[in-house]
Amino acid sequence: MSNRTIVAMPGDGIGKVVLDEAIKVLNKAGLNADYVEADIGWEFWCAEGNPLPQRTLDLIKIHKIGLFGAITSKPKDEAFEGLVPELQGKDLVYSSPIVSLRQHFGLDICLRPCRTYTGNPLNFIRRGPNDSIEEPEVDVAIFRQNTEGLYGGVEWSNPPDKVYDALMTHPKFSQNFGDAPKEEVSVSTRIFTKKYTERIVRAAFEHAKKYGYKSVTVCEKPNVIRETSGMMYKMAQQIQKADFPGIELWNTNIDAQMMWLTKNPENYGVIVAGNMFGDIVSDGFAGLIGGLGFACSAQYNPETGIGVFEPTHGSAPKYADYPVSIVNPIAMIESACMMLDFIDEQTIAEKIRKAVSEVVVEGKIQTYDMAKMSGQADVVEKGAASTTEMADAIIEKL
Ligand code: NAI
Ligand code: MG
């Protein structure tokens, strides 16, 4: 028995495979921990009508630290078709269990680092002067507000009268939307609160200070979305002035940022954004460093110390049934390293990161994505490493 228990949530599809491999790496790297498996995902929706059972929430509450693979989430109608016959026709509501988990525990800080792996054949390259080829080194840390904004779930189609009447009091609404019949109006809100905006901005500055980044960029759209983006930028100005004068504050619009991403990604350090723009900009940067097979994330609540660590990819159902798993486990393994940072096991985290770097630089073991193959079941026969072979190669280097 160790004195630390980690809640392992494999979820669906490839989530199960990559989580197993990551735990294998953690064990071999010397982390002294027990794991308790917790139920989440499609299987539990179909069987119980709840993809995030209370017993899973209880385990996270007790043990505080979770590793999560990925889940399958489906649109409303398809979700109902999946239910066992006993649950058909009952008044059940399907919602993505990972989004529910974030909201339940208020995991408001989401960190998605994107750092170039030397030697990764998937690294972004661009044309430089005299037709030279340049490979800019990307090292950004994206702080995404994880619980509010456009993903906050406050939305209506054919809104209730009270909501509609309140909207009609806004001159822009009555002018621009007042002619549309109420039944034809859909509204998704973008709510930011001072408390959580301040928390994400502060977390970004603290990270910049701790790891020596020279700038924090607020990546929103304050010139158009004046109230919410505007609040985040204004707060960043105040925080920078009061507490982080040594760190530069930059302001980019999300649309322009997506263009600059490929022009000069090496210029950026820490980036902070609301929920949706953070999701977008982090996927954009992830594409420069190898894509979903490499993109890791941490999400946590700084007050309670509850943290859940997961790759940003989903359950990739089309690969889930291959007799030999072909997906890249690095995103999950790097997410486990972020967990190690969070629980003050940096030495083990660095050991694993070094092992991953060595395998990538050497280039002898490459999963299908790194080998630039199309993800068919026969890629391993054609020379790509399987999920297990990649994890074993990393373990070999420890
Ligand atoms: P996905 O991330 O599962 O897969 C998209 C494609 O990315 C795959 O077909 C594959 O080509 C590639 N890919 C993903 N992970 C990879 C890995 N580790 N190594 C190599 N290639 C990899 O996204 P998709 O297909 O849009 O969604 C599938 C399911 O996953 C859906 O039900 C979706 O709702 C769910 N999902 C869950 C997430 C989560 O659990 N946090 C996040 C994103 C999607
Ligand atoms: Mg995403």
PDB file of C-alpha atoms in Angstrom, residues 158-265:
ATOM      1  CA  ASN A 158     -37.285  29.090 -28.213  1.00  0.00           C
ATOM      2  CA  PRO A 159     -36.303  30.721 -24.908  1.00  0.00           C
ATOM      3  CA  PRO A 160     -38.759  31.024 -22.013  1.00  0.00           C
ATOM      4  CA  ASP A 161     -40.758  34.261 -21.980  1.00  0.00           C
ATOM      5  CA  LYS A 162     -38.818  35.790 -19.114  1.00  0.00           C
ATOM      6  CA  VAL A 163     -35.532  35.269 -20.921  1.00  0.00           C
ATOM      7  CA  TYR A 164     -36.936  36.530 -24.194  1.00  0.00           C
ATOM      8  CA  ASP A 165     -38.415  39.605 -22.563  1.00  0.00           C
ATOM      9  CA  ALA A 166     -35.128  40.371 -20.854  1.00  0.00           C
ATOM     10  CA  LEU A 167     -33.292  40.050 -24.169  1.00  0.00           C
ATOM     11  CA  MET A 168     -35.792  42.414 -25.792  1.00  0.00           C
ATOM     12  CA  THR A 169     -34.735  45.113 -23.319  1.00  0.00           C
ATOM     13  CA  HIS A 170     -31.336  45.168 -25.031  1.00  0.00           C
ATOM     14  CA  PRO A 171     -31.427  47.616 -27.957  1.00  0.00           C
ATOM     15  CA  LYS A 172     -29.181  45.432 -30.123  1.00  0.00           C
ATOM     16  CA  PHE A 173     -31.444  42.457 -29.578  1.00  0.00           C
ATOM     17  CA  SER A 174     -34.655  44.262 -30.336  1.00  0.00           C
ATOM     18  CA  GLN A 175     -33.114  45.952 -33.389  1.00  0.00           C
ATOM     19  CA  ASN A 176     -31.297  42.986 -34.893  1.00  0.00           C
ATOM     20  CA  PHE A 177     -33.305  39.984 -33.714  1.00  0.00           C
ATOM     21  CA  GLY A 178     -36.637  41.434 -32.663  1.00  0.00           C
ATOM     22  CA  ASP A 179     -38.282  40.536 -35.980  1.00  0.00           C
ATOM     23  CA  ALA A 180     -37.518  36.820 -35.702  1.00  0.00           C
ATOM     24  CA  PRO A 181     -40.348  34.737 -34.176  1.00  0.00           C
ATOM     25  CA  LYS A 182     -39.376  33.680 -30.661  1.00  0.00           C
ATOM     26  CA  GLU A 183     -39.747  29.997 -31.629  1.00  0.00           C
ATOM     27  CA  GLU A 184     -37.021  30.466 -34.225  1.00  0.00           C
ATOM     28  CA  VAL A 185     -34.487  32.007 -31.851  1.00  0.00           C
ATOM     29  CA  SER A 186     -31.631  29.999 -30.326  1.00  0.00           C
ATOM     30  CA  VAL A 187     -29.390  31.573 -27.717  1.00  0.00           C
ATOM     31  CA  SER A 188     -26.098  30.296 -26.294  1.00  0.00           C
ATOM     32  CA  THR A 189     -24.677  32.564 -23.635  1.00  0.00           C
ATOM     33  CA  ARG A 190     -21.084  33.538 -22.972  1.00  0.00           C
ATOM     34  CA  ILE A 191     -20.879  34.265 -19.272  1.00  0.00           C
ATOM     35  CA  PHE A 192     -17.603  35.291 -17.596  1.00  0.00           C
ATOM     36  CA  THR A 193     -17.384  35.993 -13.877  1.00  0.00           C
ATOM     37  CA  LYS A 194     -14.810  38.157 -12.158  1.00  0.00           C
ATOM     38  CA  LYS A 195     -13.706  35.411  -9.778  1.00  0.00           C
ATOM     39  CA  TYR A 196     -12.918  32.807 -12.415  1.00  0.00           C
ATOM     40  CA  THR A 197     -11.573  35.261 -14.965  1.00  0.00           C
ATOM     41  CA  GLU A 198      -9.165  36.552 -12.372  1.00  0.00           C
ATOM     42  CA  ARG A 199      -8.161  33.008 -11.431  1.00  0.00           C
ATOM     43  CA  ILE A 200      -7.255  31.954 -14.951  1.00  0.00           C
ATOM     44  CA  VAL A 201      -5.394  35.190 -15.688  1.00  0.00           C
ATOM     45  CA  ARG A 202      -3.471  34.975 -12.433  1.00  0.00           C
ATOM     46  CA  ALA A 203      -2.612  31.323 -13.047  1.00  0.00           C
ATOM     47  CA  ALA A 204      -1.203  32.317 -16.447  1.00  0.00           C
ATOM     48  CA  PHE A 205       0.997  35.051 -14.960  1.00  0.00           C
ATOM     49  CA  GLU A 206       2.180  32.830 -12.127  1.00  0.00           C
ATOM     50  CA  HIS A 207       3.156  30.144 -14.627  1.00  0.00           C
ATOM     51  CA  ALA A 208       5.030  32.692 -16.751  1.00  0.00           C
ATOM     52  CA  LYS A 209       6.939  33.878 -13.705  1.00  0.00           C
ATOM     53  CA  LYS A 210       7.725  30.393 -12.423  1.00  0.00           C
ATOM     54  CA  TYR A 211       9.001  29.071 -15.755  1.00  0.00           C
ATOM     55  CA  GLY A 212      10.626  32.245 -17.066  1.00  0.00           C
ATOM     56  CA  TYR A 213       8.321  33.099 -19.973  1.00  0.00           C
ATOM     57  CA  LYS A 214       8.683  36.710 -21.009  1.00  0.00           C
ATOM     58  CA  SER A 215       5.072  37.349 -22.057  1.00  0.00           C
ATOM     59  CA  VAL A 216       1.456  36.540 -21.339  1.00  0.00           C
ATOM     60  CA  THR A 217      -0.906  36.957 -24.290  1.00  0.00           C
ATOM     61  CA  VAL A 218      -4.625  37.417 -23.763  1.00  0.00           C
ATOM     62  CA  CYS A 219      -6.119  35.757 -26.834  1.00  0.00           C
ATOM     63  CA  GLU A 220      -9.741  36.902 -27.057  1.00  0.00           C
ATOM     64  CA  LYS A 221     -11.596  39.507 -29.105  1.00  0.00           C
ATOM     65  CA  PRO A 222     -12.118  42.537 -26.855  1.00  0.00           C
ATOM     66  CA  ASN A 223     -12.728  44.933 -29.741  1.00  0.00           C
ATOM     67  CA  VAL A 224     -15.963  43.075 -30.620  1.00  0.00           C
ATOM     68  CA  ILE A 225     -16.917  40.997 -27.583  1.00  0.00           C
ATOM     69  CA  ARG A 226     -16.547  43.970 -25.320  1.00  0.00           C
ATOM     70  CA  GLU A 227     -18.047  42.771 -22.088  1.00  0.00           C
ATOM     71  CA  THR A 228     -16.490  39.321 -21.620  1.00  0.00           C
ATOM     72  CA  SER A 229     -13.257  39.480 -23.632  1.00  0.00           C
ATOM     73  CA  GLY A 230     -12.996  43.081 -22.493  1.00  0.00           C
ATOM     74  CA  MET A 231     -13.237  42.079 -18.848  1.00  0.00           C
ATOM     75  CA  MET A 232     -10.486  39.480 -19.238  1.00  0.00           C
ATOM     76  CA  TYR A 233      -8.127  41.909 -20.917  1.00  0.00           C
ATOM     77  CA  LYS A 234      -8.790  44.675 -18.421  1.00  0.00           C
ATOM     78  CA  MET A 235      -8.202  42.285 -15.559  1.00  0.00           C
ATOM     79  CA  ALA A 236      -4.951  41.133 -17.132  1.00  0.00           C
ATOM     80  CA  GLN A 237      -3.808  44.759 -17.383  1.00  0.00           C
ATOM     81  CA  GLN A 238      -4.534  45.323 -13.695  1.00  0.00           C
ATOM     82  CA  ILE A 239      -2.874  42.095 -12.558  1.00  0.00           C
ATOM     83  CA  GLN A 240       0.202  42.680 -14.686  1.00  0.00           C
ATOM     84  CA  LYS A 241       0.609  46.235 -13.422  1.00  0.00           C
ATOM     85  CA  ALA A 242       0.111  45.333  -9.780  1.00  0.00           C
ATOM     86  CA  ASP A 243       1.908  42.020  -9.462  1.00  0.00           C
ATOM     87  CA  PHE A 244       3.889  41.041 -12.562  1.00  0.00           C
ATOM     88  CA  PRO A 245       5.537  44.177 -13.959  1.00  0.00           C
ATOM     89  CA  GLY A 246       8.466  42.099 -15.266  1.00  0.00           C
ATOM     90  CA  ILE A 247       6.239  40.123 -17.631  1.00  0.00           C
ATOM     91  CA  GLU A 248       4.969  41.670 -20.849  1.00  0.00           C
ATOM     92  CA  LEU A 249       1.233  41.629 -21.510  1.00  0.00           C
ATOM     93  CA  TRP A 250       0.203  41.107 -25.118  1.00  0.00           C
ATOM     94  CA  ASN A 251      -3.279  41.182 -26.579  1.00  0.00           C
ATOM     95  CA  THR A 252      -4.256  39.263 -29.726  1.00  0.00           C
ATOM     96  CA  ASN A 253      -7.580  38.567 -31.366  1.00  0.00           C
ATOM     97  CA  ILE A 254      -8.367  34.870 -31.732  1.00  0.00           C
ATOM     98  CA  ASP A 255      -8.786  35.111 -35.518  1.00  0.00           C
ATOM     99  CA  ALA A 256      -5.495  36.927 -36.043  1.00  0.00           C
ATOM    100  CA  GLN A 257      -3.808  34.568 -33.591  1.00  0.00           C
ATOM    101  CA  MET A 258      -4.754  31.584 -35.737  1.00  0.00           C
ATOM    102  CA  MET A 259      -2.971  33.236 -38.653  1.00  0.00           C
ATOM    103  CA  TRP A 260       0.113  34.225 -36.637  1.00  0.00           C
ATOM    104  CA  LEU A 261       0.238  30.688 -35.351  1.00  0.00           C
ATOM    105  CA  THR A 262       1.882  29.545 -38.539  1.00  0.00           C
ATOM    106  CA  LYS A 263       3.769  32.771 -39.241  1.00  0.00           C
ATOM    107  CA  ASN A 264       5.626  33.165 -35.963  1.00  0.00           C
ATOM    108  CA  PRO A 265       4.621  30.581 -33.343  1.00  0.00           C
TER     109      PRO A 265
END
